[in-house]
Tab-separated table of C-alpha atoms in Angstrom:
chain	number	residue	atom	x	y	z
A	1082	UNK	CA	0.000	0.000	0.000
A	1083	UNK	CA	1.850	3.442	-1.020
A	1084	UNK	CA	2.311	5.929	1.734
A	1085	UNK	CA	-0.440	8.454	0.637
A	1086	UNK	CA	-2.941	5.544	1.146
A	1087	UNK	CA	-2.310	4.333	4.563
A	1088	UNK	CA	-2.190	8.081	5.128
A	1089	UNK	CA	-5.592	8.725	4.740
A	1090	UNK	CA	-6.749	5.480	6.021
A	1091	UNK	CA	-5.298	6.599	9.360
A	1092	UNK	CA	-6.920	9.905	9.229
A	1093	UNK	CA	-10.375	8.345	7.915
A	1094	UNK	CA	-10.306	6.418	11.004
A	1095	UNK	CA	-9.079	9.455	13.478
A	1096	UNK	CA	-12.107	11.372	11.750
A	1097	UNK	CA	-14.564	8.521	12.475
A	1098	UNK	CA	-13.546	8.313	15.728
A	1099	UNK	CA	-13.676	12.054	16.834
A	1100	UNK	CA	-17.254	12.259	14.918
A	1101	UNK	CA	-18.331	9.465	16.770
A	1102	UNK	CA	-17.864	11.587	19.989
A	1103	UNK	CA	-19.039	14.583	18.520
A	1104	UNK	CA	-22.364	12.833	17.662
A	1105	UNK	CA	-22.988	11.115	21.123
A	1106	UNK	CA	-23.306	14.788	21.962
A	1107	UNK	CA	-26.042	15.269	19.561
A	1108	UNK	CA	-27.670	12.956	21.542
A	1109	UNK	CA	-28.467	15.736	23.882
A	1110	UNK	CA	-30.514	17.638	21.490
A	1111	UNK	CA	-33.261	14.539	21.431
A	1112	UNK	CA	-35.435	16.431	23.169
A	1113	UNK	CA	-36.617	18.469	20.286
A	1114	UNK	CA	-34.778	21.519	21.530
A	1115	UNK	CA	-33.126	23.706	19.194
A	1116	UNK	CA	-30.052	26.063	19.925
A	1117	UNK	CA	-30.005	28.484	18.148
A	1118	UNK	CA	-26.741	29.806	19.252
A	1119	UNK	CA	-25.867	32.926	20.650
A	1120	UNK	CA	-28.604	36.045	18.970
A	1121	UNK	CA	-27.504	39.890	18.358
A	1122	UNK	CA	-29.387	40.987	22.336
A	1123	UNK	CA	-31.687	43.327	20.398
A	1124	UNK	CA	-32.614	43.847	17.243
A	1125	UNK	CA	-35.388	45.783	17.249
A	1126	UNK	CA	-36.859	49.712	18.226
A	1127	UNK	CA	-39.533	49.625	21.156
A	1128	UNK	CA	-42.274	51.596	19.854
A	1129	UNK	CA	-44.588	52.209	23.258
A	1130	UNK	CA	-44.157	54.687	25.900
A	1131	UNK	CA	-44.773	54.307	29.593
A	1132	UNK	CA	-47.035	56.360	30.774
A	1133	UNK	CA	-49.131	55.923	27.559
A	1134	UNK	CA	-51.806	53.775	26.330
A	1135	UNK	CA	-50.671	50.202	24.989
A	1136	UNK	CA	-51.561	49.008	21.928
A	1137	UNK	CA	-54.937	47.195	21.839
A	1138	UNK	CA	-55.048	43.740	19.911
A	1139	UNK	CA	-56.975	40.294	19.720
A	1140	UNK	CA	-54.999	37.401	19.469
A	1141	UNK	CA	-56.517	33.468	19.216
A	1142	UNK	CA	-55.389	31.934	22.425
A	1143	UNK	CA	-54.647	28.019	23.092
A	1144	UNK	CA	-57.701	27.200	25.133
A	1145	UNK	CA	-59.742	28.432	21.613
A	1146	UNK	CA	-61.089	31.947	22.496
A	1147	UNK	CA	-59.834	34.963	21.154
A	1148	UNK	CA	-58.176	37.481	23.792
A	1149	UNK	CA	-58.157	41.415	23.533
A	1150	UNK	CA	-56.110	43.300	26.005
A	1151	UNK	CA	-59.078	46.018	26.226
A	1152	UNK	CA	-61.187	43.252	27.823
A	1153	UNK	CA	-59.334	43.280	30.713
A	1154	UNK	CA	-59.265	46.710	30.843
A	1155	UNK	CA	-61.212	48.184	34.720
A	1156	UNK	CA	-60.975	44.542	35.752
A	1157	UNK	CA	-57.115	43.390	35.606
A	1158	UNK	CA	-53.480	44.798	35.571
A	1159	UNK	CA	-51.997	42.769	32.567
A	1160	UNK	CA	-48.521	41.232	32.116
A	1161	UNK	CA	-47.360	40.613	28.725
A	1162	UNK	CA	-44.499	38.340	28.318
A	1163	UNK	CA	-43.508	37.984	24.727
A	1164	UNK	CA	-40.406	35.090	24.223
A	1165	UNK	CA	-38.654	34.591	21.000
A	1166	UNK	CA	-39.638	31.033	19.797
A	1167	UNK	CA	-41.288	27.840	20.578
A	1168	UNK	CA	-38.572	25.009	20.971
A	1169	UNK	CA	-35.595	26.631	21.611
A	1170	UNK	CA	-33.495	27.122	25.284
A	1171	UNK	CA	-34.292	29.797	27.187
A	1172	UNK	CA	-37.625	29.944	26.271
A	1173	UNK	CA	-38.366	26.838	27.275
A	1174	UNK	CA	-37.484	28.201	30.710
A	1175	UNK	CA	-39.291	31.397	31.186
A	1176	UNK	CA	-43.093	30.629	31.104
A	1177	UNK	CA	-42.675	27.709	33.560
A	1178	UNK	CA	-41.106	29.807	36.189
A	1179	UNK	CA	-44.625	32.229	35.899
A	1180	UNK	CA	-46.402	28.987	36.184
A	1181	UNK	CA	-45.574	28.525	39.644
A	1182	UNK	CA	-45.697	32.238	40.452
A	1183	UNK	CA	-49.463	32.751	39.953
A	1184	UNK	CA	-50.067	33.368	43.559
A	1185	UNK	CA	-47.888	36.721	42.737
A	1186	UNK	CA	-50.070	37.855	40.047
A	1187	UNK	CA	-53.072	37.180	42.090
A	1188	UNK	CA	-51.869	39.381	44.757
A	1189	UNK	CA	-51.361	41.776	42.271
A	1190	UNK	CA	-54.691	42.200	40.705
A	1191	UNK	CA	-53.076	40.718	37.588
A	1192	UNK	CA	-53.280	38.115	35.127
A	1193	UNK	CA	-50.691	36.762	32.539
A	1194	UNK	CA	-50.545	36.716	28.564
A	1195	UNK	CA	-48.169	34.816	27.236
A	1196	UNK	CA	-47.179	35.473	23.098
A	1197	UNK	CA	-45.069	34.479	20.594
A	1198	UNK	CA	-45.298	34.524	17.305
A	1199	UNK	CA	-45.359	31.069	16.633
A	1200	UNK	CA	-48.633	29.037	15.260
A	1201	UNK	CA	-51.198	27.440	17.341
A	1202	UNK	CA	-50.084	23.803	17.176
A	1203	UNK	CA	-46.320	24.634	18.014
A	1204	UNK	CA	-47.428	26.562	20.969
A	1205	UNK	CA	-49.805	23.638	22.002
A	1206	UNK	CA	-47.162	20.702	21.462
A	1207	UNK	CA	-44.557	23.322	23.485
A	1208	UNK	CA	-46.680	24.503	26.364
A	1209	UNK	CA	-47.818	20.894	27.042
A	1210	UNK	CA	-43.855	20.421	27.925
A	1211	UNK	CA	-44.254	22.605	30.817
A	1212	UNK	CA	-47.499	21.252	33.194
A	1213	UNK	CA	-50.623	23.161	32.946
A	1214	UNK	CA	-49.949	26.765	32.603
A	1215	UNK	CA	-52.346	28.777	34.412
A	1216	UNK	CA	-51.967	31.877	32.174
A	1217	UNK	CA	-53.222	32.160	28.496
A	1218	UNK	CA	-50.994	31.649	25.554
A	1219	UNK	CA	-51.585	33.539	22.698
A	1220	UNK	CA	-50.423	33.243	18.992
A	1221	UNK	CA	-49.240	36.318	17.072
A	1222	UNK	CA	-48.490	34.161	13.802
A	1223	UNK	CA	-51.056	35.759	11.601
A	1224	UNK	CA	-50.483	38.371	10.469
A	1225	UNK	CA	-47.460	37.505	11.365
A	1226	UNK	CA	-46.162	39.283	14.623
A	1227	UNK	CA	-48.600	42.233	14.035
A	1228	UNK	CA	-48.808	42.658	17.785
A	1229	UNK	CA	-45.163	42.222	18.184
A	1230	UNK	CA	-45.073	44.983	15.554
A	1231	UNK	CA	-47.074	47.255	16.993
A	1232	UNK	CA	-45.417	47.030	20.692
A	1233	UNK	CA	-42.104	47.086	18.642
A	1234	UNK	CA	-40.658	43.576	19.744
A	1235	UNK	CA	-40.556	42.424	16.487
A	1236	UNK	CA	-36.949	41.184	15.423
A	1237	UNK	CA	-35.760	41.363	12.049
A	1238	UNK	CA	-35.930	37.697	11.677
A	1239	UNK	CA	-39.307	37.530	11.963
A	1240	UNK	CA	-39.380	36.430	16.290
A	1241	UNK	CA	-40.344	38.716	19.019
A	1242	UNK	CA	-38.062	40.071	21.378
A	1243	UNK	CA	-37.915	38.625	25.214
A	1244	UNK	CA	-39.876	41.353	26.390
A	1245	UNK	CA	-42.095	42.206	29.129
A	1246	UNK	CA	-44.453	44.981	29.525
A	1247	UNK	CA	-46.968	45.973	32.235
A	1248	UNK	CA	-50.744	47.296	31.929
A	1249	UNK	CA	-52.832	49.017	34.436
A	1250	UNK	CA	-56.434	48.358	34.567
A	1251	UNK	CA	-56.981	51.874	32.527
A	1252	UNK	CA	-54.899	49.762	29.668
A	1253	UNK	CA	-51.839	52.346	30.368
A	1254	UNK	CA	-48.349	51.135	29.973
A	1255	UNK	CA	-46.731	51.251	33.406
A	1256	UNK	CA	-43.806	48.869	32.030
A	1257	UNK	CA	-41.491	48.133	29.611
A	1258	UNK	CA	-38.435	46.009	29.871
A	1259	UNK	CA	-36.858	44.272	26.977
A	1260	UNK	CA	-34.484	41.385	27.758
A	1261	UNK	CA	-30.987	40.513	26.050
A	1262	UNK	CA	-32.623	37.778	24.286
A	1263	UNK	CA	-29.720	35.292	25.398
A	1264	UNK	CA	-30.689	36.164	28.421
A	1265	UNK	CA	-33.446	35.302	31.129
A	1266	UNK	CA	-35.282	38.743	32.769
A	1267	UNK	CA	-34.838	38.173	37.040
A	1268	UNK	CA	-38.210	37.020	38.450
A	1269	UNK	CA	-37.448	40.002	40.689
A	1270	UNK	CA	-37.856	42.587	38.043
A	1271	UNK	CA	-41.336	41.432	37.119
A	1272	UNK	CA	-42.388	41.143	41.222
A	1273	UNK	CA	-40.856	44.769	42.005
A	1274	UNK	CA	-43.108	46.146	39.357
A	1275	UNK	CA	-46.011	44.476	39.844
A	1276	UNK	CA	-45.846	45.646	43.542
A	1277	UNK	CA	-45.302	49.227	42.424
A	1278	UNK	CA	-48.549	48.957	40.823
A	1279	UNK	CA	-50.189	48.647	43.661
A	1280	UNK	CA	-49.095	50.686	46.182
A	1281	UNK	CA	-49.847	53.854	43.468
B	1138	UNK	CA	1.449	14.210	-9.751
B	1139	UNK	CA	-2.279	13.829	-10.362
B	1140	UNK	CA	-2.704	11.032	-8.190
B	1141	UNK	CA	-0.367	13.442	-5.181
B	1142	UNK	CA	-2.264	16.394	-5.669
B	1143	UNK	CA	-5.562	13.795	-5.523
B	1144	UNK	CA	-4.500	12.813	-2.077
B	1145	UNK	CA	-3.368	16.037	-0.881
B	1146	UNK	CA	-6.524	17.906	-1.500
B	1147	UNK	CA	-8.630	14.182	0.024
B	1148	UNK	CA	-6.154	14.660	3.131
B	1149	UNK	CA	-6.695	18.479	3.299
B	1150	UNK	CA	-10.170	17.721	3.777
B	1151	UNK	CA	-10.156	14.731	6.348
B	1152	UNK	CA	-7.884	17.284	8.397
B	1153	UNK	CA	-10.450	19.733	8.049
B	1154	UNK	CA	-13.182	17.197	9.599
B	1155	UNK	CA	-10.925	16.451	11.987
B	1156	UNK	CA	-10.650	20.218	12.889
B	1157	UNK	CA	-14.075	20.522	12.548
B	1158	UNK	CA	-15.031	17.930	14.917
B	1159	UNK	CA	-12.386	18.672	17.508
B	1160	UNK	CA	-14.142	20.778	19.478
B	1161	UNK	CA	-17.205	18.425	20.545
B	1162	UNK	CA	-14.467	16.285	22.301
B	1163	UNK	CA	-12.878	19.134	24.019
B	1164	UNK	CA	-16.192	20.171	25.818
B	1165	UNK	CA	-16.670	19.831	29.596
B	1166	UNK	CA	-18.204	16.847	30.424
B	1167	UNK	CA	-20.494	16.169	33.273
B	1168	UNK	CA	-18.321	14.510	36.198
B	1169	UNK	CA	-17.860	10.980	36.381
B	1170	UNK	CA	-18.462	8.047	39.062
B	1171	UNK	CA	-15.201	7.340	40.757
B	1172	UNK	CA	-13.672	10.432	39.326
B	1173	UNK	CA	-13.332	13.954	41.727
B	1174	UNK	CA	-15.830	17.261	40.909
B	1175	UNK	CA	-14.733	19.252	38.844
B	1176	UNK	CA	-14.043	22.225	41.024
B	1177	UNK	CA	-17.138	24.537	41.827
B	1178	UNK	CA	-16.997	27.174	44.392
B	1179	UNK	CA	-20.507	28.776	45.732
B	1180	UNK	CA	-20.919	31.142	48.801
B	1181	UNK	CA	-21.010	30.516	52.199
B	1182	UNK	CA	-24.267	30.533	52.737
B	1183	UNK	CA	-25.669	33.598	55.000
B	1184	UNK	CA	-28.116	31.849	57.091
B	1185	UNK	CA	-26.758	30.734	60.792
B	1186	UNK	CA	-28.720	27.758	60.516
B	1187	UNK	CA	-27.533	26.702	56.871
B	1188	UNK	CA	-24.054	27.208	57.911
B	1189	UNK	CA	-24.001	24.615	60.825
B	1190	UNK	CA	-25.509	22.483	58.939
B	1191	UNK	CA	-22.368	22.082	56.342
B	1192	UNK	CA	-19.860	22.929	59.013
B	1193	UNK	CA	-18.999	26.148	57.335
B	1194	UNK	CA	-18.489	29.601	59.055
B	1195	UNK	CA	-18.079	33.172	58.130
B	1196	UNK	CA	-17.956	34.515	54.676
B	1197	UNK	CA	-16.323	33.927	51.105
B	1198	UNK	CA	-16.970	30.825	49.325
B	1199	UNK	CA	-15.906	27.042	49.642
B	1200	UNK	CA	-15.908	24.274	47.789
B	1201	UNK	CA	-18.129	21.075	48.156
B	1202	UNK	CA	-15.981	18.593	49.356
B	1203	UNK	CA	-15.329	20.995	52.448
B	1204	UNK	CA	-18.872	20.055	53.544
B	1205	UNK	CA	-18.634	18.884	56.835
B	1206	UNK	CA	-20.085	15.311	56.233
B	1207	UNK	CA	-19.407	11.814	54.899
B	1208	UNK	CA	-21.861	12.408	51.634
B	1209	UNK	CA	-23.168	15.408	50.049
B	1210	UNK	CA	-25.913	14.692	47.345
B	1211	UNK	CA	-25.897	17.649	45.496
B	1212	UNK	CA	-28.854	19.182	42.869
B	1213	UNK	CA	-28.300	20.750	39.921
B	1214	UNK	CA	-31.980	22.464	39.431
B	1215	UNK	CA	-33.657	25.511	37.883
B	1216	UNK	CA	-36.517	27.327	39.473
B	1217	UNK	CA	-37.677	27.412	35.440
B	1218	UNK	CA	-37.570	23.943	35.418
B	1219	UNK	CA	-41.003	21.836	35.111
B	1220	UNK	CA	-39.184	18.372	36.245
B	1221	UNK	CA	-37.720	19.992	38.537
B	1222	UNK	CA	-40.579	21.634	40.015
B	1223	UNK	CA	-42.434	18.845	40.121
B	1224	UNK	CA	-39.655	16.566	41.645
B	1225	UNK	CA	-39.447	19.170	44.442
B	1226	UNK	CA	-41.844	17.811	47.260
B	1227	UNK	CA	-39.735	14.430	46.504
B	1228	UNK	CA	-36.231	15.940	47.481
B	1229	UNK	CA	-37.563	17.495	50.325
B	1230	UNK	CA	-38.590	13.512	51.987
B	1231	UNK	CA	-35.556	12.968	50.644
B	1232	UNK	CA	-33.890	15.684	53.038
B	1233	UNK	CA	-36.742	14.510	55.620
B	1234	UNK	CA	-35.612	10.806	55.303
B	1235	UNK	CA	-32.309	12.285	56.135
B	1236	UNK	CA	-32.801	14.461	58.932
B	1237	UNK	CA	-34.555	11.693	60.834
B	1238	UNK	CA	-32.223	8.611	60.139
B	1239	UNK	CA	-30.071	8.315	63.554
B	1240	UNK	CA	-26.905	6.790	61.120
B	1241	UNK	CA	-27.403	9.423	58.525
B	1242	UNK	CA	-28.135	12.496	60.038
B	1243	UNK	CA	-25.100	14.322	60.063
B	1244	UNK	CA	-23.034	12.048	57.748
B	1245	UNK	CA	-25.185	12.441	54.662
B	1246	UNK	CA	-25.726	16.507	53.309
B	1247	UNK	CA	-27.859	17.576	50.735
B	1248	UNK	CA	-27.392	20.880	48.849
B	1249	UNK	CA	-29.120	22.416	45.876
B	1250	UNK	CA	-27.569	24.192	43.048
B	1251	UNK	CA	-30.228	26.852	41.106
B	1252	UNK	CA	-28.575	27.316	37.460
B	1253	UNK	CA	-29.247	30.181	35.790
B	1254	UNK	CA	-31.159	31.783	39.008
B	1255	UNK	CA	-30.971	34.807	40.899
B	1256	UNK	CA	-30.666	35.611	44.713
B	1257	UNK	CA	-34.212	36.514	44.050
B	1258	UNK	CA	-35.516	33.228	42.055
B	1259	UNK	CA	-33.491	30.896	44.886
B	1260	UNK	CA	-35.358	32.695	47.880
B	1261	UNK	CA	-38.897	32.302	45.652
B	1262	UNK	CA	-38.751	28.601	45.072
B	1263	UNK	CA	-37.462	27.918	48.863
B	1264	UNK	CA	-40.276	29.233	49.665
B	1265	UNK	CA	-42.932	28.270	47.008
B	1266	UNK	CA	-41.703	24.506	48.189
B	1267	UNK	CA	-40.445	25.009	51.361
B	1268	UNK	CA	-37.249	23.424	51.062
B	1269	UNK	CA	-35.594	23.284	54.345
B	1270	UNK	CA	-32.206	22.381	52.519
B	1271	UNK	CA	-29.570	25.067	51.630
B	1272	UNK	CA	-29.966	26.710	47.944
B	1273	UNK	CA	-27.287	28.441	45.874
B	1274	UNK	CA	-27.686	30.855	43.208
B	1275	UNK	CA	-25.421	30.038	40.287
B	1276	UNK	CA	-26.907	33.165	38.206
B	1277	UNK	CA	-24.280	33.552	35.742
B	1278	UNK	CA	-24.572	29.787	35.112
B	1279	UNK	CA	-20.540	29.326	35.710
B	1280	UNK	CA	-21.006	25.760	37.822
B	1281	UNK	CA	-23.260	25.114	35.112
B	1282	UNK	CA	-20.486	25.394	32.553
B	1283	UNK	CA	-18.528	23.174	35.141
B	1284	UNK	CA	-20.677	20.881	35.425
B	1285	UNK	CA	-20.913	19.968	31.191
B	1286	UNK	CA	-23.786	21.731	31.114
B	1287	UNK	CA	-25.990	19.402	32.074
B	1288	UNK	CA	-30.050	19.212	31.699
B	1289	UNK	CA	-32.111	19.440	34.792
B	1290	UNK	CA	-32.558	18.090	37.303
B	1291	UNK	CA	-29.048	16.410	37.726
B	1292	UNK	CA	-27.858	14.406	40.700
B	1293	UNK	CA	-24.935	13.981	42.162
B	1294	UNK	CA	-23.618	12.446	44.946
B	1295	UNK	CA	-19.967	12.245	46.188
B	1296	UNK	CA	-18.498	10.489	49.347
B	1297	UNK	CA	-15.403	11.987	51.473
B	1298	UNK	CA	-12.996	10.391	52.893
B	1299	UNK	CA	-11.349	11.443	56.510
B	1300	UNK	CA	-8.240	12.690	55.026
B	1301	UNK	CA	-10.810	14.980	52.911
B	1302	UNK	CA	-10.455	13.587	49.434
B	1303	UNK	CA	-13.309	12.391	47.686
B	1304	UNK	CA	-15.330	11.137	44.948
B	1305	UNK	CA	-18.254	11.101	42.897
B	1306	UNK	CA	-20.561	8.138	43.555
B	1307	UNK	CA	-23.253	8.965	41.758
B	1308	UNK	CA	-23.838	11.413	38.942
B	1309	UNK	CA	-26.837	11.544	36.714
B	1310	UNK	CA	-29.712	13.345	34.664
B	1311	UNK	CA	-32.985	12.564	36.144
B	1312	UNK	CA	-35.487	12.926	38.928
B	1313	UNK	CA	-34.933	10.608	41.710
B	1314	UNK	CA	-38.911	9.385	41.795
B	1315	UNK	CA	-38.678	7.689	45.162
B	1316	UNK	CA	-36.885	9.368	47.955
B	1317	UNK	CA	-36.781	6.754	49.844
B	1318	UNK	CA	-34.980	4.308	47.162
B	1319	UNK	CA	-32.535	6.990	46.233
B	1320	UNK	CA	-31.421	7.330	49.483
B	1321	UNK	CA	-31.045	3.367	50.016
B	1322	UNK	CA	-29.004	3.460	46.751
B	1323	UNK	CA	-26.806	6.670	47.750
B	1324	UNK	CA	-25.975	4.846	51.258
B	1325	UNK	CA	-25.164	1.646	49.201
B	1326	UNK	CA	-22.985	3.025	46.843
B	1327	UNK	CA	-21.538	5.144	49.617
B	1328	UNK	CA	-20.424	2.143	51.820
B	1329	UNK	CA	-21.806	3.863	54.558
């Protein structure tokens, strides 16, 4: 066998044997969760204002009915929490952490929405990953992320931003706090404002 | 010279894969049983009662195997975590089991580790479960690094030896379902 030959048979088999480690890594991914790497924080120009009036909208939700913000309006303060995309890692982490928070809301006088802009089947087949949510998930696919839009969350890729944005029951902004999308947003933040609200 | 450049440009390319693939094997890997933990450093914790209970005092930071013990199970957990939310009342019979066990109280420590979680997020889920156990705040998700970067929850156990070495027992991805076969299997592996 020349030289060159047993060459590349010795690097064919170095090659097979590093990919084979590299795969038994991709073994870690079987849970259908994507990374996407690390994202650009922000990409995108907020287009509320505290202290004004939030955008209205109506958005299907997963239980079937459609929910505006306005009908909450006099009853509820409302927390919006838009995350980036179905499937992927730190998304998968936020909404369950709210889940077992709802005693904060209550105490609050507020309820939860929960958006992305993904479809209603990829939100279903997510959100059923993470218990029974107590909080209503809405889909901003079609038109696709108009809400997102009109908030100004909406990345140039087509995914909201990992934002968070707080109501009062006269449907004024009170909040606005856009995440490093990398990033998770401290529980803390969300309970310091909430509490704020009320003690106006 | 055809046939040389042929394998040159074939060889070029396997190094390339090689290259490529280089960097999966380099990555941190989650420790292993009958190896020693990787090194992780948290805070002394700031409650009295949390401090006696690892045999740590003061402030700064230590490292695990300077828990004052013959085991220390150890959690790697995130508040965000559904599993490990609903494995929660679970760890804390574990803990329980524990605590009231003449030939283990003392000799056996459990400590949880909350990846990715703030001072804040630690204090909410101690409380939201009322886990009696001592919680640490790894918010910038260094042990997490440390530890492979490991799914949640992870379990590991280590045993230490008088002259303070140790090693890892038991290290895996999973709830621990029973509390009270966990603990049977930590003490068995633990030759205590």
């Amino acid at each position: 066998m020349s030289k060159y030959l047993k060459m590349q048979i010795v690097l064919l088999m170095a090659v097979f044997f590093v990919s084979s480690h590299a795969f038994g890594r991709s073994e870690a991914f079987k849970n259908n969760i994507y990374n996407p790497g690390t994202l650009k924080p922000m990409d995108s120009i907020l287009k509320v204002k505290v202290g004004e009036k939030a955008p209205d909208f109506i958005l299907p939700s997963l239980s079937g009915e459609k929910i505006s913000l306005s009908q909450f309006r006099g009853e509820k303060n409302v927390v919006i929490s838009f995350v980036p995309a179905a499937w992927t890692p730190v998304c998968s982490d936020q909404w369950p952490g709210y889940n077992i928070a709802e005693r904060i809301f209550q105490e609050n006088d507020a309820i939860l929405l929960g958006i992305t802009v993904d479809n209603i089947p990829t939100l279903f087949a997510w959100t059923n990953q993470m218990g029974k949510l107590w909080f209503p998930v809405l889909s901003d696919f079609w038109p696709h992320g108009k809400v997102a839009e009109a908030f100004g969350v909406l990345r140039s890729d087509g995914v909201s931003e990992r934002a968070l944005f707080v109501i009062d029951k006269k449907g004024i902004l009170r909040f606005a706090h856009v995440e490093d999308i990398n990033k998770r947003p401290d529980l803390k933040i969300l309970v310091t404002e909430l509490e704020k609200l009320n003690s106006k | 010279m055809k046939k040389v450049l042929l394998y040159c440009i074939s060889t070029g390319f396997l190094i390339f894969q090689l290259l490529f693939t280089c960097p999966a094997v380099a990555e941190v890997k989650p420790p292993e049983v009958g190896s020693i933990l990787p090194e992780i450093i948290l805070n002394v914790p700031k409650e009295p009662e949390h401090q006696k209970y690892l045999g740590l005092t003061g402030e700064g930071t230590f490292k695990i195997p300077e828990i004052k013990g013959k085991v220390v199970i150890f959690e790697i957990y995130s508040m965000y975590c559904p599993f490990c939310q609903k494995e929660a009342p679970i760890v804390n019979q574990l803990f329980q089991k524990i605590e009231s066990t003449e030939d283990l109280k003392g000799k056996v420590k459990l400590i949880g580790i909350g990846v990715g979680n703030s001072v804040f997020e630690i204090d909410f889920f101690r409380k939201t479960y009322d886990v009696k156990f001592p919680l640490f705040s790894d918010v910038d998700f260094a042990v997490h690094k440390i530890m492979g970067e490991v799914r949640t929850p992870y379990f590991v156990g280590i045993k230490i030896n008088a002259d303070g070495t140790h090693k890892v027992i038991y290290s895996k991805l999973g709830t621990i379902k029973n509390a009270d076969e966990f603990l049977s299997l930590i003490v068995k592996l633990s030759g205590l």
